[in-house]
PDB file of C-alpha atoms in Angstrom:
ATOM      1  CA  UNK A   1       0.000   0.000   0.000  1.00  0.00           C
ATOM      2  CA  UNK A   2       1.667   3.482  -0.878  1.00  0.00           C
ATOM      3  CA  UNK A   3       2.156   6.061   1.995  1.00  0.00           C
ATOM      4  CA  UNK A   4       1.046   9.293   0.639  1.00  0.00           C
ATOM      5  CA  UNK A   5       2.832  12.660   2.513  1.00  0.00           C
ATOM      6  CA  UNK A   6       1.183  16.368   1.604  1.00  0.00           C
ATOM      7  CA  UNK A   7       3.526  19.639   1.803  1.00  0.00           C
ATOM      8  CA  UNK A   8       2.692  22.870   1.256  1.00  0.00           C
ATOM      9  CA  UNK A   9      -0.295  24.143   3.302  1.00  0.00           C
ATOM     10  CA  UNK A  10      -0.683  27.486   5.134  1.00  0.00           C
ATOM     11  CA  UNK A  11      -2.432  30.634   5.048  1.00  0.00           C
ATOM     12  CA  UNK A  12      -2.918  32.967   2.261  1.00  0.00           C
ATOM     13  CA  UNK A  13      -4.919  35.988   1.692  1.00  0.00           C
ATOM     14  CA  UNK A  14      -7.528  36.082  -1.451  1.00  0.00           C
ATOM     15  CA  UNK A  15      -6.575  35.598  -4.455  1.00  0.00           C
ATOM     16  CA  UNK A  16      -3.225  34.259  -3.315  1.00  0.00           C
ATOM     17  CA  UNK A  17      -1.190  31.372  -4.458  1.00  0.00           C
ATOM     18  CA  UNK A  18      -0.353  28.178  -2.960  1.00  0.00           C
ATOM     19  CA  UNK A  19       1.587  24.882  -4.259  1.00  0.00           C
ATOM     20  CA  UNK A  20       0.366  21.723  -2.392  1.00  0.00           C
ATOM     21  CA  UNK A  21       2.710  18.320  -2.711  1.00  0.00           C
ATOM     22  CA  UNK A  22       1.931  15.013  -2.391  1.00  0.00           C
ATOM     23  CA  UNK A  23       4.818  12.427  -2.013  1.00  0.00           C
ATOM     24  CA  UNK A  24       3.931   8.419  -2.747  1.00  0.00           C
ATOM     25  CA  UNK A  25       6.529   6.184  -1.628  1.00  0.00           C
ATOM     26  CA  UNK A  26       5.705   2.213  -1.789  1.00  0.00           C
ATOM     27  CA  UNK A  27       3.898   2.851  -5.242  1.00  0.00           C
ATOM     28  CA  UNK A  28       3.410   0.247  -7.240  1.00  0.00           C
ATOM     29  CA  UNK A  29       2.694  -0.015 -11.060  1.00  0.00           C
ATOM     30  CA  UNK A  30      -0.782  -1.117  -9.844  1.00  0.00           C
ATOM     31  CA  UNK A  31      -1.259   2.765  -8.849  1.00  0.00           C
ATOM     32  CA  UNK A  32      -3.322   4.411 -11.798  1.00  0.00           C
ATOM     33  CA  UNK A  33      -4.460   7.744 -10.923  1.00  0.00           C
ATOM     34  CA  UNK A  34      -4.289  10.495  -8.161  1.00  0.00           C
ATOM     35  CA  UNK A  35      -6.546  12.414  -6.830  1.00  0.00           C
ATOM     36  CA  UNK A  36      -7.094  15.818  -4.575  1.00  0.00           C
ATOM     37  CA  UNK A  37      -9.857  16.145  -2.152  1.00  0.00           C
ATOM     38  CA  UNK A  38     -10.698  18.811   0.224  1.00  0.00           C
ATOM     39  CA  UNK A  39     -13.092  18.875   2.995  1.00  0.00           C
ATOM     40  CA  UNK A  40     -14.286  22.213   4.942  1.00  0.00           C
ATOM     41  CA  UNK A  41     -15.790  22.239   8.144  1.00  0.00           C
ATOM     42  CA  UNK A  42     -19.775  20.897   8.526  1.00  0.00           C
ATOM     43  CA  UNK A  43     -19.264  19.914   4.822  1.00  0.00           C
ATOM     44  CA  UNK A  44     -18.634  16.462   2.961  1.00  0.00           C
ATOM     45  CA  UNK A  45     -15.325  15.529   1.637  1.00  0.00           C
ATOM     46  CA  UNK A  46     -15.329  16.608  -2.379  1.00  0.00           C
ATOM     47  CA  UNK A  47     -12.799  15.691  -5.223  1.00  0.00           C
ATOM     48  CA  UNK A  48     -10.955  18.942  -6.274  1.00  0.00           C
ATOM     49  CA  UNK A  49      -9.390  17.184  -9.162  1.00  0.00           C
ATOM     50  CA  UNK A  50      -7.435  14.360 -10.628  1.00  0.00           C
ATOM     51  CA  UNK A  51      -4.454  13.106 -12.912  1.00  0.00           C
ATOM     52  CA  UNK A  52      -3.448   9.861 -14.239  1.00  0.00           C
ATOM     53  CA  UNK A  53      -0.162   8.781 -13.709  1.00  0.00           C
ATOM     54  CA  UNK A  54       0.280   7.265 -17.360  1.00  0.00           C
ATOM     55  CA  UNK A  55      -1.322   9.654 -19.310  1.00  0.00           C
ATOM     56  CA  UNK A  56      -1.361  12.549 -17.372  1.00  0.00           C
ATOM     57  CA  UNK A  57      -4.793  13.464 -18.068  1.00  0.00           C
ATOM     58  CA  UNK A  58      -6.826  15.700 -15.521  1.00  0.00           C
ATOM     59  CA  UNK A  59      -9.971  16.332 -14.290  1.00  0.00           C
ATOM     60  CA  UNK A  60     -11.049  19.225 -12.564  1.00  0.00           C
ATOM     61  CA  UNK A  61     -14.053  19.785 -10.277  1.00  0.00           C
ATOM     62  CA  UNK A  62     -16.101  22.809 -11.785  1.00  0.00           C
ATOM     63  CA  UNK A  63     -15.301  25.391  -8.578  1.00  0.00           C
ATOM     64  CA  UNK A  64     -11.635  24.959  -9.454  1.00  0.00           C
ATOM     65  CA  UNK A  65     -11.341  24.481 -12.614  1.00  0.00           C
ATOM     66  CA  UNK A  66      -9.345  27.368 -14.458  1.00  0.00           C
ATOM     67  CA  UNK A  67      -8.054  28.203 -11.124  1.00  0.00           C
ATOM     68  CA  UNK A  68      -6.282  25.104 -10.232  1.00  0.00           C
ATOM     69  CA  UNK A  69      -3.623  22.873 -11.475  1.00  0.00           C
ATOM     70  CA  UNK A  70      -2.724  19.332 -11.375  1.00  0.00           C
ATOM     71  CA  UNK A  71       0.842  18.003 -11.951  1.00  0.00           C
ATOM     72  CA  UNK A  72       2.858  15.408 -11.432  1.00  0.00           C
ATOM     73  CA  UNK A  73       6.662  14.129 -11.721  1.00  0.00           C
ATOM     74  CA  UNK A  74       6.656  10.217 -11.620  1.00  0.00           C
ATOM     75  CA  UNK A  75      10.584  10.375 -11.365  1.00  0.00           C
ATOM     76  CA  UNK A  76       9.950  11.717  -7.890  1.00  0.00           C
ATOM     77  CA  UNK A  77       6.686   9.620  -7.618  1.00  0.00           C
ATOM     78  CA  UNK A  78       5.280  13.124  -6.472  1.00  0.00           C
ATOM     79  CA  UNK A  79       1.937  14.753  -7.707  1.00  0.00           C
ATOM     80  CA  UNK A  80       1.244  18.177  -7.054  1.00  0.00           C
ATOM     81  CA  UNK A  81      -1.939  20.480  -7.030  1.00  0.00           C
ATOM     82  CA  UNK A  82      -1.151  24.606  -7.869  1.00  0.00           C
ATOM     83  CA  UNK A  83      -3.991  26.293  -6.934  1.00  0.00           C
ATOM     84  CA  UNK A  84      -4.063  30.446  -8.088  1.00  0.00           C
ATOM     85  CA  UNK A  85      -6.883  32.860  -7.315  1.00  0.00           C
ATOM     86  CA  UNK A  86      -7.746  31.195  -3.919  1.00  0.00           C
ATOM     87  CA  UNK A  87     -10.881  32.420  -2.373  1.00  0.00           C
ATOM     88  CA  UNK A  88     -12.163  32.118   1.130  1.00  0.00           C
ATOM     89  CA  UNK A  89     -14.870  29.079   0.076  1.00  0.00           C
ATOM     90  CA  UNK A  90     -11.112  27.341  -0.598  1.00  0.00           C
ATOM     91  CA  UNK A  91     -10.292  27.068   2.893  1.00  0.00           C
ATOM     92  CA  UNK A  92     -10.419  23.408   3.641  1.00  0.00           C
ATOM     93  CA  UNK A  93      -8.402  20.645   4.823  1.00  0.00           C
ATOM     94  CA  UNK A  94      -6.850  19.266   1.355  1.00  0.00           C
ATOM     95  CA  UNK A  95      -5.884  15.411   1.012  1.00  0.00           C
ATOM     96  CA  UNK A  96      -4.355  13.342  -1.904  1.00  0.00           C
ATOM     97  CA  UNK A  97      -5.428   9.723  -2.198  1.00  0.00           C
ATOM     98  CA  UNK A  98      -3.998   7.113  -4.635  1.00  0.00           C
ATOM     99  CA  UNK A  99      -6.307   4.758  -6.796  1.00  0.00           C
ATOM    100  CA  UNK A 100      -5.374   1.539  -8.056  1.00  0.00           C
ATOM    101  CA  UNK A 101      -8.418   0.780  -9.904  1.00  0.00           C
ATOM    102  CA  UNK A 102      -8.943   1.930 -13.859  1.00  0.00           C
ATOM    103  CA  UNK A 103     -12.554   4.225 -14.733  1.00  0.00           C
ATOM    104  CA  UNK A 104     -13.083   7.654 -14.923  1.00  0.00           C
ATOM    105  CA  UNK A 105     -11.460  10.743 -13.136  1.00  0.00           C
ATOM    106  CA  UNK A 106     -14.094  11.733 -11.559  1.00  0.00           C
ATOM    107  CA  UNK A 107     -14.703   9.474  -9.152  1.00  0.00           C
ATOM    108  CA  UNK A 108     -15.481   9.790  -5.368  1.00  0.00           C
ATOM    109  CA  UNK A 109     -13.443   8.793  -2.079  1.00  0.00           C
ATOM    110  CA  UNK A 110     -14.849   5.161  -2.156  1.00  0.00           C
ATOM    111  CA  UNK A 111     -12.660   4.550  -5.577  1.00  0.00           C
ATOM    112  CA  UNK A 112      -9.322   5.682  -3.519  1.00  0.00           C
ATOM    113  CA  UNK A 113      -7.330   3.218  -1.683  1.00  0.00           C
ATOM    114  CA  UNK A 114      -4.530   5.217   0.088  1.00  0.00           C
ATOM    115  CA  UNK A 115      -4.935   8.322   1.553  1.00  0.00           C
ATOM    116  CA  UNK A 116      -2.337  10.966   3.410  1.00  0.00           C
ATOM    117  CA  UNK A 117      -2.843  12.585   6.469  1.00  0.00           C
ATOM    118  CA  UNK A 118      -4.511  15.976   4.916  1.00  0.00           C
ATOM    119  CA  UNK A 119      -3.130  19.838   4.714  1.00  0.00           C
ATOM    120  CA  UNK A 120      -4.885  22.770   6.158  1.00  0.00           C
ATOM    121  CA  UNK A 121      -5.306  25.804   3.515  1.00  0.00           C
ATOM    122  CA  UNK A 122      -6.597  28.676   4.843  1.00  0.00           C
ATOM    123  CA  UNK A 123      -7.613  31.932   2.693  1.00  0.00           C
ATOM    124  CA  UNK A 124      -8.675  34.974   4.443  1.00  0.00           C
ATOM    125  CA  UNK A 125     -10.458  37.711   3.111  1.00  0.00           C
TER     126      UNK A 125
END
């Protein structure tokens, strides 16, 4: 099972910039996609986007998308998730989680199998 480590968190006024990492070690060529998820207080945990780690092909939830960016470097096994224009209703705790089954980018938490420990991003107004 891959251990997945998130950098990169903090506090950041509106319309700020921040650079979230997520480090897999253990990964395994059963690993097929990435995913960020973020989860505010009182509210659900929801996918922010995703990559594949073959194609590199994204997804992008539609409250991010244009805003944030999805990247990854499988030399250093690391994905990362650039997120520009941050607005307060981005304040969350943010999460990447590694899938090892094949379908569509836009799946939900049940479809991840490895999760880190979670980054707090806070954007004040």
């Amino acid at each position: 099972q891959e251990q997945l480590v998130e950098s990169g968190g903090g506090l950041v006024q509106a319309g700020g910039s921040l650079r979230l990492s997520c480090a897999a070690s253990g990964r395994t060529f059963s690993s097929y996609a990435m995913g960020w998820f973020r989860q505010a207080p009182g509210k659900e945990r929801e996918l922010v986007g995703a990559i594949r780690w073959s194609s590199g092909s994204t997804y992008y939830a539609d409250p991010v998308k244009g805003r944030f960016t999805i990247s990854k470097d499988n030399v250093k096994n690391t994905v990362y998730l650039q997120m520009n224009s941050l607005k307060p209703e981005d304040t969350a705790v943010y999460s990447c989680a590694a899938s090892n089954t094949y379908g569509t980018l836009w799946r939900g938490p049940p479809a991840y199998d490895s999760w880190g420990q979670g980054t707090q991003v806070t954007v004040s107004s």
